[in-house]
mmCIF file of C-alpha atoms and ligand atoms in Angstrom:
data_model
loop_
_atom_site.group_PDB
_atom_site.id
_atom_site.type_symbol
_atom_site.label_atom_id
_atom_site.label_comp_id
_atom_site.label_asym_id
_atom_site.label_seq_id
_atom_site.Cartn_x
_atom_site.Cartn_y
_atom_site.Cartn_z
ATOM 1 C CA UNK A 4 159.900 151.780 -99.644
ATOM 2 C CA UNK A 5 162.718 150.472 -101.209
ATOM 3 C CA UNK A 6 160.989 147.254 -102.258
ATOM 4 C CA UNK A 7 158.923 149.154 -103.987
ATOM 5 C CA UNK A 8 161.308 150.807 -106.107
ATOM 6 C CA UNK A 9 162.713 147.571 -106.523
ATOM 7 C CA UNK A 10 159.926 146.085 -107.937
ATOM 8 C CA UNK A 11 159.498 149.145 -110.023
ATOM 9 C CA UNK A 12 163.084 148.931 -111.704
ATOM 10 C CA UNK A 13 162.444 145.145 -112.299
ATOM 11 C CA UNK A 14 159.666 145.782 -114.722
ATOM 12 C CA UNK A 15 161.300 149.215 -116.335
ATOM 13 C CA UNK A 16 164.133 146.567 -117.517
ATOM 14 C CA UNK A 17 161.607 143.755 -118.480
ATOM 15 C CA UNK A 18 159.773 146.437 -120.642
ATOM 16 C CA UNK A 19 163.134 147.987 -122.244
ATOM 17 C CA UNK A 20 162.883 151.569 -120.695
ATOM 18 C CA UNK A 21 165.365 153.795 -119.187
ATOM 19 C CA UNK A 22 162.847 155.414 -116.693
ATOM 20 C CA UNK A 23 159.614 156.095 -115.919
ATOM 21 C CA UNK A 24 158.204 159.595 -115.660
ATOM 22 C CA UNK A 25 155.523 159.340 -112.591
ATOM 23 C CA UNK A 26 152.659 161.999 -112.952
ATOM 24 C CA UNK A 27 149.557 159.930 -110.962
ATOM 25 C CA UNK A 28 148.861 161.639 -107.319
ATOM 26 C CA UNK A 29 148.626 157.564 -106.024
ATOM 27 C CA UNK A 30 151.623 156.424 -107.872
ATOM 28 C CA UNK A 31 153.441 159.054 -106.910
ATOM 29 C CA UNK A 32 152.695 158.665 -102.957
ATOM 30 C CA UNK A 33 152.874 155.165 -103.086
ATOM 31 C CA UNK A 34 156.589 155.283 -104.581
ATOM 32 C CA UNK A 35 157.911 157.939 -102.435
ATOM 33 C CA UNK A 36 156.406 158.327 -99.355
ATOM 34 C CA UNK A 37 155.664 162.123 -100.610
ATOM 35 C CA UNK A 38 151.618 163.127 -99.765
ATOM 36 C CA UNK A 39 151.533 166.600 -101.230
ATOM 37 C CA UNK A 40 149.389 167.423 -103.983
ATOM 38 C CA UNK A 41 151.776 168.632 -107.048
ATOM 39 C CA UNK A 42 155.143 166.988 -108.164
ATOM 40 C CA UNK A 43 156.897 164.355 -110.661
ATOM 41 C CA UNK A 44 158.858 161.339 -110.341
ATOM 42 C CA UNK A 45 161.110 160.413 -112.372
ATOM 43 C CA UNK A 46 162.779 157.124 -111.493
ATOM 44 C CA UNK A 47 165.501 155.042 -113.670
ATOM 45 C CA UNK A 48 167.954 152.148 -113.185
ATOM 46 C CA UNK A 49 170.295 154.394 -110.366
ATOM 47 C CA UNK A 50 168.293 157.400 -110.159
ATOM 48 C CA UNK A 51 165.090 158.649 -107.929
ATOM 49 C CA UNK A 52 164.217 161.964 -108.445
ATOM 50 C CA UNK A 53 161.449 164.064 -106.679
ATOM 51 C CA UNK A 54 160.707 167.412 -108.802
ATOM 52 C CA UNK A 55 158.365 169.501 -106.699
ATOM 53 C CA UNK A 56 157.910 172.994 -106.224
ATOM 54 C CA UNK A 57 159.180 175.501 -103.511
ATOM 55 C CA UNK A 58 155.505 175.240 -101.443
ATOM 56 C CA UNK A 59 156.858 171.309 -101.533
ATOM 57 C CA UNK A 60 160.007 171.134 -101.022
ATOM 58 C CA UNK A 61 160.531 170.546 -97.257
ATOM 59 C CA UNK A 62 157.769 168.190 -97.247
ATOM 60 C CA UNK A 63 159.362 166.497 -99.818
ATOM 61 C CA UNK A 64 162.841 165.828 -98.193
ATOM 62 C CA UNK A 65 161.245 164.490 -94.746
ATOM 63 C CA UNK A 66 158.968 162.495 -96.273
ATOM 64 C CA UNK A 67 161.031 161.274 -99.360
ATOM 65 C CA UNK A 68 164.198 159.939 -98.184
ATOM 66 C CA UNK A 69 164.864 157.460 -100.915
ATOM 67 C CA UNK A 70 164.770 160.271 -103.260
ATOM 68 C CA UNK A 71 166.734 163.445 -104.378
ATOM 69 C CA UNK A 72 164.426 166.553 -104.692
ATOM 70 C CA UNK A 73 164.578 168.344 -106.873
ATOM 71 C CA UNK A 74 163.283 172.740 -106.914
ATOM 72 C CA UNK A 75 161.525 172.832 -110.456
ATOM 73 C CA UNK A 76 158.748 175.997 -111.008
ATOM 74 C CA UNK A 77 156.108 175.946 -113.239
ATOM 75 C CA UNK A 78 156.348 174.183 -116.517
ATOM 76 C CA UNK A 79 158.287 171.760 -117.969
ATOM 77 C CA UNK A 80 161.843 173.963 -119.142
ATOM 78 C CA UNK A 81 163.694 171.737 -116.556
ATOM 79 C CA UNK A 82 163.106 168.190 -117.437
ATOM 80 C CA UNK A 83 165.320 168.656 -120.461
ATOM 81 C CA UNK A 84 168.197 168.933 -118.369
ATOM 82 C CA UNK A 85 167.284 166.289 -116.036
ATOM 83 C CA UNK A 86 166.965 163.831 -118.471
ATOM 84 C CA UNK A 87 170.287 164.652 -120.039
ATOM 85 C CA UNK A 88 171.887 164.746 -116.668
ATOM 86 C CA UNK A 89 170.067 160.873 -116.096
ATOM 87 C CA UNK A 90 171.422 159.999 -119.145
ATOM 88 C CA UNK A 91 167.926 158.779 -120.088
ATOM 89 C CA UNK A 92 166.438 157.868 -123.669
ATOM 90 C CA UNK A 93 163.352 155.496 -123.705
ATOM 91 C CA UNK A 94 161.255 156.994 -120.498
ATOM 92 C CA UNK A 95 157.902 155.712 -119.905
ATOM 93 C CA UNK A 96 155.024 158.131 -119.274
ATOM 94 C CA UNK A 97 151.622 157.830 -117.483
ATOM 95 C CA UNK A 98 149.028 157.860 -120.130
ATOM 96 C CA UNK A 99 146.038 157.215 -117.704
ATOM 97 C CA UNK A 100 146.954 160.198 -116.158
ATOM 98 C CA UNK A 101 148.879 162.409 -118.454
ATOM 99 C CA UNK A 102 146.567 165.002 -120.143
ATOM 100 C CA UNK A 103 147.350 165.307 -123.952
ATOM 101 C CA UNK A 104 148.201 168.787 -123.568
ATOM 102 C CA UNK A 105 151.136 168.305 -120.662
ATOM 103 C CA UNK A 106 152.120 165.919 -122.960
ATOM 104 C CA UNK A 107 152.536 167.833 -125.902
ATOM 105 C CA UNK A 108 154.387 170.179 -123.353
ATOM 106 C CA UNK A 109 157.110 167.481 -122.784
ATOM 107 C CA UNK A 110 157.430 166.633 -126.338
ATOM 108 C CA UNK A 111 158.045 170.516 -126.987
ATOM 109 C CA UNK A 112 160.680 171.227 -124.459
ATOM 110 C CA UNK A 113 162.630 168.078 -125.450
ATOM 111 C CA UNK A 114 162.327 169.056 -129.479
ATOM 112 C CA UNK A 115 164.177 172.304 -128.095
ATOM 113 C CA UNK A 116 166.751 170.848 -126.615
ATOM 114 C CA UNK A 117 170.363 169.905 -128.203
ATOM 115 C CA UNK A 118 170.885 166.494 -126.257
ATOM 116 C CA UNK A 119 167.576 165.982 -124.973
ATOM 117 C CA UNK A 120 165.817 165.313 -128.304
ATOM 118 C CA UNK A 121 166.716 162.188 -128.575
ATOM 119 C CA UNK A 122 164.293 161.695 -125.751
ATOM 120 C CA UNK A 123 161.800 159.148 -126.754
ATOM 121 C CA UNK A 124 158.770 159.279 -124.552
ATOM 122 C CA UNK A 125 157.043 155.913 -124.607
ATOM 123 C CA UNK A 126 153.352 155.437 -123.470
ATOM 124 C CA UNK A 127 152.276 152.946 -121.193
ATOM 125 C CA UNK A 128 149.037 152.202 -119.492
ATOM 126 C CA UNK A 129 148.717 150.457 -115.939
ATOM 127 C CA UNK A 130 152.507 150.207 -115.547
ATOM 128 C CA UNK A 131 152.875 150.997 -111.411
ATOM 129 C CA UNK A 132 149.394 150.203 -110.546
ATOM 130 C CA UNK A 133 149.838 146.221 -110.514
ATOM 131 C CA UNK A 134 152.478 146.555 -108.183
ATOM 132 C CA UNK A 135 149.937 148.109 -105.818
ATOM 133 C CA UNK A 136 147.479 145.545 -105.685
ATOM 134 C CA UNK A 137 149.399 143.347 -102.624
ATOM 135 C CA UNK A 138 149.515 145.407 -99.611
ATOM 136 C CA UNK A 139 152.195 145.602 -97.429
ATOM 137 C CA UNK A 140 151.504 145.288 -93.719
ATOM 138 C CA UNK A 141 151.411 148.903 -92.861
ATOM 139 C CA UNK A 142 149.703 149.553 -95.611
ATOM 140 C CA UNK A 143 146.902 147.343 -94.399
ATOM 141 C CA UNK A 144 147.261 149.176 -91.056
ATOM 142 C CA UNK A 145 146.193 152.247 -92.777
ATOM 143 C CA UNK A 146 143.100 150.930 -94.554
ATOM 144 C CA UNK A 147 141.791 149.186 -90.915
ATOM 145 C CA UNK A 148 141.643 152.640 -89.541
ATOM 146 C CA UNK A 149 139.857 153.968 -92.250
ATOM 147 C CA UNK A 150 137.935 151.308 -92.046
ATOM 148 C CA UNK A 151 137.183 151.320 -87.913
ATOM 149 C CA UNK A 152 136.404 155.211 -88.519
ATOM 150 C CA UNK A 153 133.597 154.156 -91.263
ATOM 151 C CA UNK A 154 132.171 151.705 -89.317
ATOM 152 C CA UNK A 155 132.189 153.858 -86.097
ATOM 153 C CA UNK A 156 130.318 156.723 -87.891
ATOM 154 C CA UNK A 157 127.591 153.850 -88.943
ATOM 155 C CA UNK A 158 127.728 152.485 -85.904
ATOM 156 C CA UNK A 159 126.782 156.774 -84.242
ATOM 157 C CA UNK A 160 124.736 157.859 -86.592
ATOM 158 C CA UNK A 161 122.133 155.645 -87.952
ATOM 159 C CA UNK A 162 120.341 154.375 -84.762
ATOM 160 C CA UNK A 163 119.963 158.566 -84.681
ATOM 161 C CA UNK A 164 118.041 158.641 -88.699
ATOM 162 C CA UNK A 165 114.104 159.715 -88.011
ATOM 163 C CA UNK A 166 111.790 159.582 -90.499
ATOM 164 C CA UNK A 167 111.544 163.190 -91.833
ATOM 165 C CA UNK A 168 115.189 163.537 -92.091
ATOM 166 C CA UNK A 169 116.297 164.537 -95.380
ATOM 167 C CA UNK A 170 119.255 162.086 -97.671
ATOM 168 C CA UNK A 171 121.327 165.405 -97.063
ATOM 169 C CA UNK A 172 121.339 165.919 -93.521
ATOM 170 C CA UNK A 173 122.224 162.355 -92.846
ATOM 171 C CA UNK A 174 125.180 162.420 -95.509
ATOM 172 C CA UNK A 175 125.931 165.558 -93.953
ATOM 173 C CA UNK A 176 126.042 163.436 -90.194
ATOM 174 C CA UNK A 177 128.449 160.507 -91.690
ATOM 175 C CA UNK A 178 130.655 162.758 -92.991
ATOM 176 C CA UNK A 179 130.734 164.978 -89.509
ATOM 177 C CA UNK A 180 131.584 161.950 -87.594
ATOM 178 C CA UNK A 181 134.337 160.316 -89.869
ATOM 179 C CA UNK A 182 136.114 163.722 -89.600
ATOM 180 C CA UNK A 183 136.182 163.677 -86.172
ATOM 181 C CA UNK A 184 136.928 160.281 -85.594
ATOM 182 C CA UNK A 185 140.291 161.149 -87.602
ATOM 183 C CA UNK A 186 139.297 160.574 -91.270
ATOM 184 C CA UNK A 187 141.207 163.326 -93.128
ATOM 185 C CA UNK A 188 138.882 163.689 -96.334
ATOM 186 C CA UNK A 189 135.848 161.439 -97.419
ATOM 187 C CA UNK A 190 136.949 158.630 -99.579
ATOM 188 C CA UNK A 191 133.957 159.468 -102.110
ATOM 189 C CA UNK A 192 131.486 161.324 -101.683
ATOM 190 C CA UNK A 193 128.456 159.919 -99.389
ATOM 191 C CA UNK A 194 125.972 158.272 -101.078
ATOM 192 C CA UNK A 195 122.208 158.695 -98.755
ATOM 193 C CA UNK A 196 119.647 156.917 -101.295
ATOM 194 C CA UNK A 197 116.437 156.448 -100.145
ATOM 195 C CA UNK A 198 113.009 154.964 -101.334
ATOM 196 C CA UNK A 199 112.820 155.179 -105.451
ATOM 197 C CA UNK A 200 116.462 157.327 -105.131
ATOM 198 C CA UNK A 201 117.893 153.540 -103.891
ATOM 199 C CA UNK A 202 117.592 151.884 -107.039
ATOM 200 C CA UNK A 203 120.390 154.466 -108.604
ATOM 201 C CA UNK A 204 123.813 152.917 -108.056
ATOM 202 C CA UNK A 205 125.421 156.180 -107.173
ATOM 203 C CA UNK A 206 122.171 158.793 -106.129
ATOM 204 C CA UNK A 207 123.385 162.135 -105.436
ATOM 205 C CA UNK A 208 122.025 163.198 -101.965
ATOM 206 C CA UNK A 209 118.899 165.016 -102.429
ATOM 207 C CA UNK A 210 117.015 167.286 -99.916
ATOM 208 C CA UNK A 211 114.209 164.376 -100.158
ATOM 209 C CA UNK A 212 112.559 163.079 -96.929
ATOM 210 C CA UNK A 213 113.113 159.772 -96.168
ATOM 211 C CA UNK A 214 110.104 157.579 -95.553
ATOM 212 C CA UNK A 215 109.208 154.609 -93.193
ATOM 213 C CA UNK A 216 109.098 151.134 -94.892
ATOM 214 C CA UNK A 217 111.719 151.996 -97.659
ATOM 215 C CA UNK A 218 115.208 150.916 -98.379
ATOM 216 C CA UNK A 219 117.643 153.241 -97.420
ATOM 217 C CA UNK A 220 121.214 152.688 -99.255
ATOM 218 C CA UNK A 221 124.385 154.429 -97.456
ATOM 219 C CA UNK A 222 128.049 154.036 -99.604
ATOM 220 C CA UNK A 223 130.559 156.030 -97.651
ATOM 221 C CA UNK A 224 134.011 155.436 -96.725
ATOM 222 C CA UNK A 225 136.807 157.373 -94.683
ATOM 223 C CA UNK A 226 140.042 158.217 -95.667
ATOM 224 C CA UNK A 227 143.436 157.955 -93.829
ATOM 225 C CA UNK A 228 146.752 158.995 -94.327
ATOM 226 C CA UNK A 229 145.918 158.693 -98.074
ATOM 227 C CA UNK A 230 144.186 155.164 -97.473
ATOM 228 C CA UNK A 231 140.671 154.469 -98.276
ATOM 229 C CA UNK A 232 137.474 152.157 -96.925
ATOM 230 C CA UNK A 233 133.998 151.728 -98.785
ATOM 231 C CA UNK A 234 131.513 150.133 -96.898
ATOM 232 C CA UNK A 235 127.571 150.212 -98.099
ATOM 233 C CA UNK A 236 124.546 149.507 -95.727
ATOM 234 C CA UNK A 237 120.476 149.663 -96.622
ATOM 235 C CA UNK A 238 118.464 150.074 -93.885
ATOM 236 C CA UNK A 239 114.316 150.772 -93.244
ATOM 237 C CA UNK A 240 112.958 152.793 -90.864
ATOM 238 C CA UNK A 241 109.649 150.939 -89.724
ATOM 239 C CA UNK A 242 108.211 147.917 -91.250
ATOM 240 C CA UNK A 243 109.979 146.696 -94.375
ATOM 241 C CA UNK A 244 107.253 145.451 -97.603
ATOM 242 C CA UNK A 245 107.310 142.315 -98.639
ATOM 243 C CA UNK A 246 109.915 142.677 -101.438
ATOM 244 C CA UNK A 247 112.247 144.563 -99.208
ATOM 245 C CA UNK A 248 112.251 140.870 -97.318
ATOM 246 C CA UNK A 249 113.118 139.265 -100.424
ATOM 247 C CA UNK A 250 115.669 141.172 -101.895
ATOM 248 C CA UNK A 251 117.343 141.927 -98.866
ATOM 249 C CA UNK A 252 117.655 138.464 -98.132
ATOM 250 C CA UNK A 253 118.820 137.863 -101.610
ATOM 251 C CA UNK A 254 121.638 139.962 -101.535
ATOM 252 C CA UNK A 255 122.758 139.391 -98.539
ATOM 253 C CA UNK A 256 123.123 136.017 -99.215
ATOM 254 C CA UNK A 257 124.930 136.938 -102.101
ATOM 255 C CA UNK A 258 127.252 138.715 -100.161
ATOM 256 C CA UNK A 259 127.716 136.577 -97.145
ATOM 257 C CA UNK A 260 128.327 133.087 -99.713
ATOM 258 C CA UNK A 261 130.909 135.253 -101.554
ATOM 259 C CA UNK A 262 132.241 136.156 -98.335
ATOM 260 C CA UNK A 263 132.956 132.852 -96.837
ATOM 261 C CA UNK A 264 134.137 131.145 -100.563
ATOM 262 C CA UNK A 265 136.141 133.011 -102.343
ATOM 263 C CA UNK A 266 139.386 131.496 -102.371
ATOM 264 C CA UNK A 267 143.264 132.979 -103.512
ATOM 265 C CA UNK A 268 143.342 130.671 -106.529
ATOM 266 C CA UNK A 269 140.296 132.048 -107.787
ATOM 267 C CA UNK A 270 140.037 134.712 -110.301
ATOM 268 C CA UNK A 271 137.785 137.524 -109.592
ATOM 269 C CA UNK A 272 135.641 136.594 -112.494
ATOM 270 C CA UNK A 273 134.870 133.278 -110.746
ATOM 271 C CA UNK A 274 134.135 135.051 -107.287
ATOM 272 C CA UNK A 275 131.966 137.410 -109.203
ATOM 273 C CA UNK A 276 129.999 134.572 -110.442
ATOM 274 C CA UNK A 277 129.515 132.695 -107.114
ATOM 275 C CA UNK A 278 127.452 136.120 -106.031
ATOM 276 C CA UNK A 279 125.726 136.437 -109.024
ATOM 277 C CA UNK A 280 124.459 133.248 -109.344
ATOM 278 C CA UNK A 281 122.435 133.381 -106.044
ATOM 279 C CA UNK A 282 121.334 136.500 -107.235
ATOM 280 C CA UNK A 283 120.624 135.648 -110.995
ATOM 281 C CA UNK A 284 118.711 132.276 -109.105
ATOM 282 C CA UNK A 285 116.259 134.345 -107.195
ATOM 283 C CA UNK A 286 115.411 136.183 -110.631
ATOM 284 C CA UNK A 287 116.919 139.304 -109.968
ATOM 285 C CA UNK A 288 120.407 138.677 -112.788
ATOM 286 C CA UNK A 289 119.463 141.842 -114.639
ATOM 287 C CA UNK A 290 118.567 144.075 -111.562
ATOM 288 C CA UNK A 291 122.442 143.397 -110.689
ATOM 289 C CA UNK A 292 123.911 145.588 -113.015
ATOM 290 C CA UNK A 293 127.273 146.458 -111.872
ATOM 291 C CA UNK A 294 130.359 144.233 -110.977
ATOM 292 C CA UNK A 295 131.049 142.101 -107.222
ATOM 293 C CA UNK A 296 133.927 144.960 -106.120
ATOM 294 C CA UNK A 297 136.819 146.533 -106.610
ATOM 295 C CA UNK A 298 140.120 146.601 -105.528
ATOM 296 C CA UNK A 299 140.824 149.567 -102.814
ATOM 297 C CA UNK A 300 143.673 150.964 -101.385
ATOM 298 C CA UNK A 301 145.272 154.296 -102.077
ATOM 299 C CA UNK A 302 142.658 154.904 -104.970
ATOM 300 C CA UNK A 303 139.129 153.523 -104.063
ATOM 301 C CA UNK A 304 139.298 152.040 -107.432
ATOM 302 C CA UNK A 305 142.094 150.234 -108.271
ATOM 303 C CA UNK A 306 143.219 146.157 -108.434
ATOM 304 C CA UNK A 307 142.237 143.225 -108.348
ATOM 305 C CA UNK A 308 139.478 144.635 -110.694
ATOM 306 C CA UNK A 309 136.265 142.381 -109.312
ATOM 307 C CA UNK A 310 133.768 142.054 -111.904
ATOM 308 C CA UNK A 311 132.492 138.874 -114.425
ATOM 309 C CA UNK A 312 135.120 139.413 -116.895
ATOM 310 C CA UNK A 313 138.399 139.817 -115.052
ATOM 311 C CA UNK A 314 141.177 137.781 -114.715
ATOM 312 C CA UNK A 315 142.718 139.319 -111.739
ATOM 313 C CA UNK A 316 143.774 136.829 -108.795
ATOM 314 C CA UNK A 317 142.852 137.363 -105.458
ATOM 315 C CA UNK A 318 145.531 136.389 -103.687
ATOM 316 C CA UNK A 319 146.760 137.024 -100.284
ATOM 317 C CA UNK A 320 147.239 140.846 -99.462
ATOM 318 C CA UNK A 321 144.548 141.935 -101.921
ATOM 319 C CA UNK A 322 141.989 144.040 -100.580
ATOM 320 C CA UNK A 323 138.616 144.657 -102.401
ATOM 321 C CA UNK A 324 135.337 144.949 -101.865
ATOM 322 C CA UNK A 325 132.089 142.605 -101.866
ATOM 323 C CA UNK A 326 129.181 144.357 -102.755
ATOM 324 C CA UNK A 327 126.659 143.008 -104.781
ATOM 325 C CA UNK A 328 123.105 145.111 -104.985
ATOM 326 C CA UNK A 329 119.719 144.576 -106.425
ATOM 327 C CA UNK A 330 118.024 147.384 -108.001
ATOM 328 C CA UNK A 331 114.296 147.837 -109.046
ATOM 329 C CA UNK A 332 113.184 151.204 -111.144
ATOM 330 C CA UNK A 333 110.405 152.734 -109.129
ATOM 331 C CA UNK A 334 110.937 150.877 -105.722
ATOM 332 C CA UNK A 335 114.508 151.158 -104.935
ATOM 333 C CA UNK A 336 117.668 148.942 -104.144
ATOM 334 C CA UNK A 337 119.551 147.217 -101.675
ATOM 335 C CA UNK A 338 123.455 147.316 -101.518
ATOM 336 C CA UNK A 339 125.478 145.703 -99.270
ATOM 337 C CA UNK A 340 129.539 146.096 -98.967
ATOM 338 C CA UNK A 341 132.259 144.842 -97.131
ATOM 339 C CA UNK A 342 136.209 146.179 -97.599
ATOM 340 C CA UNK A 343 138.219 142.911 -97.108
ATOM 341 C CA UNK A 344 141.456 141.728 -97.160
ATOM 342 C CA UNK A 345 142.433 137.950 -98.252
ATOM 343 C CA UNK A 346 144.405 136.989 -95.770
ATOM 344 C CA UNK A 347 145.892 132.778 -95.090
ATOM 345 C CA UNK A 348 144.111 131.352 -97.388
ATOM 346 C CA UNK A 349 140.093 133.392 -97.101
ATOM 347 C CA UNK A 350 138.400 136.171 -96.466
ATOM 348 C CA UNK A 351 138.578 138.313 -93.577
ATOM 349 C CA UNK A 352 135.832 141.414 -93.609
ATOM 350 C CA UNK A 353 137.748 144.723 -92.108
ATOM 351 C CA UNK A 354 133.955 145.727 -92.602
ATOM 352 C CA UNK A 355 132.407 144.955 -89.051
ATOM 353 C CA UNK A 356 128.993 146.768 -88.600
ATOM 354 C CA UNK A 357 125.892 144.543 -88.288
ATOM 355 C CA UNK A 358 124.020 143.818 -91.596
ATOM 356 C CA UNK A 359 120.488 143.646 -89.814
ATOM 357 C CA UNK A 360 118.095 146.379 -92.067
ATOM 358 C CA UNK A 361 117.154 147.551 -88.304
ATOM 359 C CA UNK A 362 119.513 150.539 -87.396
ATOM 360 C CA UNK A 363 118.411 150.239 -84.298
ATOM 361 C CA UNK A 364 119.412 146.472 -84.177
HETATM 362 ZN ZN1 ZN B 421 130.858 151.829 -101.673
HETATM 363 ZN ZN1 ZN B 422 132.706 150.117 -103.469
#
């Protein structure tokens, strides 16, 4: 935990600022330990404060150790003082996640204020967020579960799909199964596409029956003490047609290549390419309309970003998702995703269900 504050303070001085006021749920958690669901940081050279609320505030001493907390109520009449107290001027603020109007709140309460006016409140975008991108061991710990309960819910529920069953009640089914396998909330929420509904990157589960010979796309993850998995199979009920063969194949060769070559000293714009190229090779470039991955951890988007345009490394400790998908308007799709983590040098899937269309397989 300390490391992390560490790290934090190292790039407040690079970028010339006192402190940093902390309003993001992740960034928050990931700084201080603290999982409830309302509360500030505000962290400078010497100083880590906690501001919570009295629901919060024993939570916030057990779990917060590194920090002093601080008994604020609603509003924002007390960071005036606080700041003064800090002896703070050029603070740093969230503007991601700040809304406009509690920042016009800030800006108010420090106007009224004798000392704190000279408060300068300086935006910055993607300030804590790089520094979550390399996970620490126990943070990997955290994901795996997440990950084991996703894959055991696959692994229960989809030999049980019949055809009849409606997108809904088989949503409903993952999501029964991750919570009682441990998961404390869905990462997302469970994506059940089937037939014509597949070809829609994110379908919203309808009450449609699903059909034999079709593809059937399922994107759900689990998540665990605040850490999240994403996983994506397509599977067919019955005998697949012939262009379920073909882009199945396609794509999961696309996702298998990817899999065994992407390397740390690539960027994820290059790793990007190496699945789209199989993919843009069998004809299918435009059908792939969304990027290799994503980075995953405490948010299930976050970095490395993974698509054709980004620069991010993907060096060891990063974990992200491979899922490249093939979409036709009118037929459907086929997605397939693995959470990984690059680990010594390649890829290592935390991702281990089968990847045979069969759910009976
Ligand atoms: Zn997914
Ligand atoms: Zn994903």
């Amino acid at each position: 935990m300390n490391n992390r504050l560490e790290r934090l303070r190292t790039k407040l001085s690079e970028n010339d600022l006192d402190a940093i006021f902390v309003s993001s749920p992740e960034n928050r958690r990931y700084l201080s330990g603290f999982s409830g669901s309302a509360g500030f940081l505000i962290i400078s050279k010497d100083a880590a404060v906690l501001a919570t609320d009295f629901r919060y505030v024993e939570q916030a001493g057990q779990q917060s150790p590194d920090f002093r907390v601080h008994r604020i109520s609603g509003g924002m009449t007390w960071l005036p003082e606080l700041f003064s107290e800090l002896g703070i001027k050029r603070v740093g603020f969230e503007s991601g996640d700040l809304t406009v109007a509690g920042h016009q709140t800030i800006i108010n309460v420090l106007k009224d204020d004798a000392v704190a006016k000279e408060v300068s409140m300086v935006s910055t975008s993607q300030f804590i967020e790089p520094l979550r991108m390399v996970k620490e061991p126990e943070e990997l710990a955290l994901i795996t579960r997440a990950m084991e309960i996703s894959d055991h819910a696959f692994q229960v529920v989809t030999p049980l799909i019949e055809v009849g069953d409606t997108e809904q009640s088989v949503a409903w089914k993952m999501e029964i199964v991750m919570r009682e396998a441990g998961a404390e909330a869905l990462a997302f929420e469970t994506i059940v596409a089937s037939g014509p509904n597949s070809a829609k990157p994110h379908h919203h589960p309808s009450d449609r029956k699903i059909q034999s010979g079709e593809p059937i796309v399922i994107d759900f993850g689990a998540r665990y003490e605040g850490y999240n998995s994403d996983m994506t199979r397509t599977i067919c009920l019955g005998e697949p047609d012939e262009t379920f063969r073909i882009v199945y194949d396609t794509v999961l060769a696309a996702q298998m290549t990817a899999s065994v070559t992407v390397l740390p000293t690539m960027t994820s714009g290059e790793a990007d390419g190496i699945a789209r190229e199989i993919i843009e090779n069998a004809g299918y470039g435009e059908q792939f309309g969304h990027s290799l991955g994503h980075g995953i951890g405490l948010a299930v988007h976050e970095y490395p970003r993974v698509g054709p345009r980004s620069d991010d490394p993907l060096v060891d400790g990063t974990v992200f998702t491979i899922e490249p998908g093939i979409y036709i308007p009118g037929w459907g799709g086929v997605r397939i995703e693995d959470t990984v983590i690059m680990e010594g040098g390649k890829v290592r899937s935390l991702t281990t269900s089968h990847k045979n269309e069969n759910p009976r397989a």
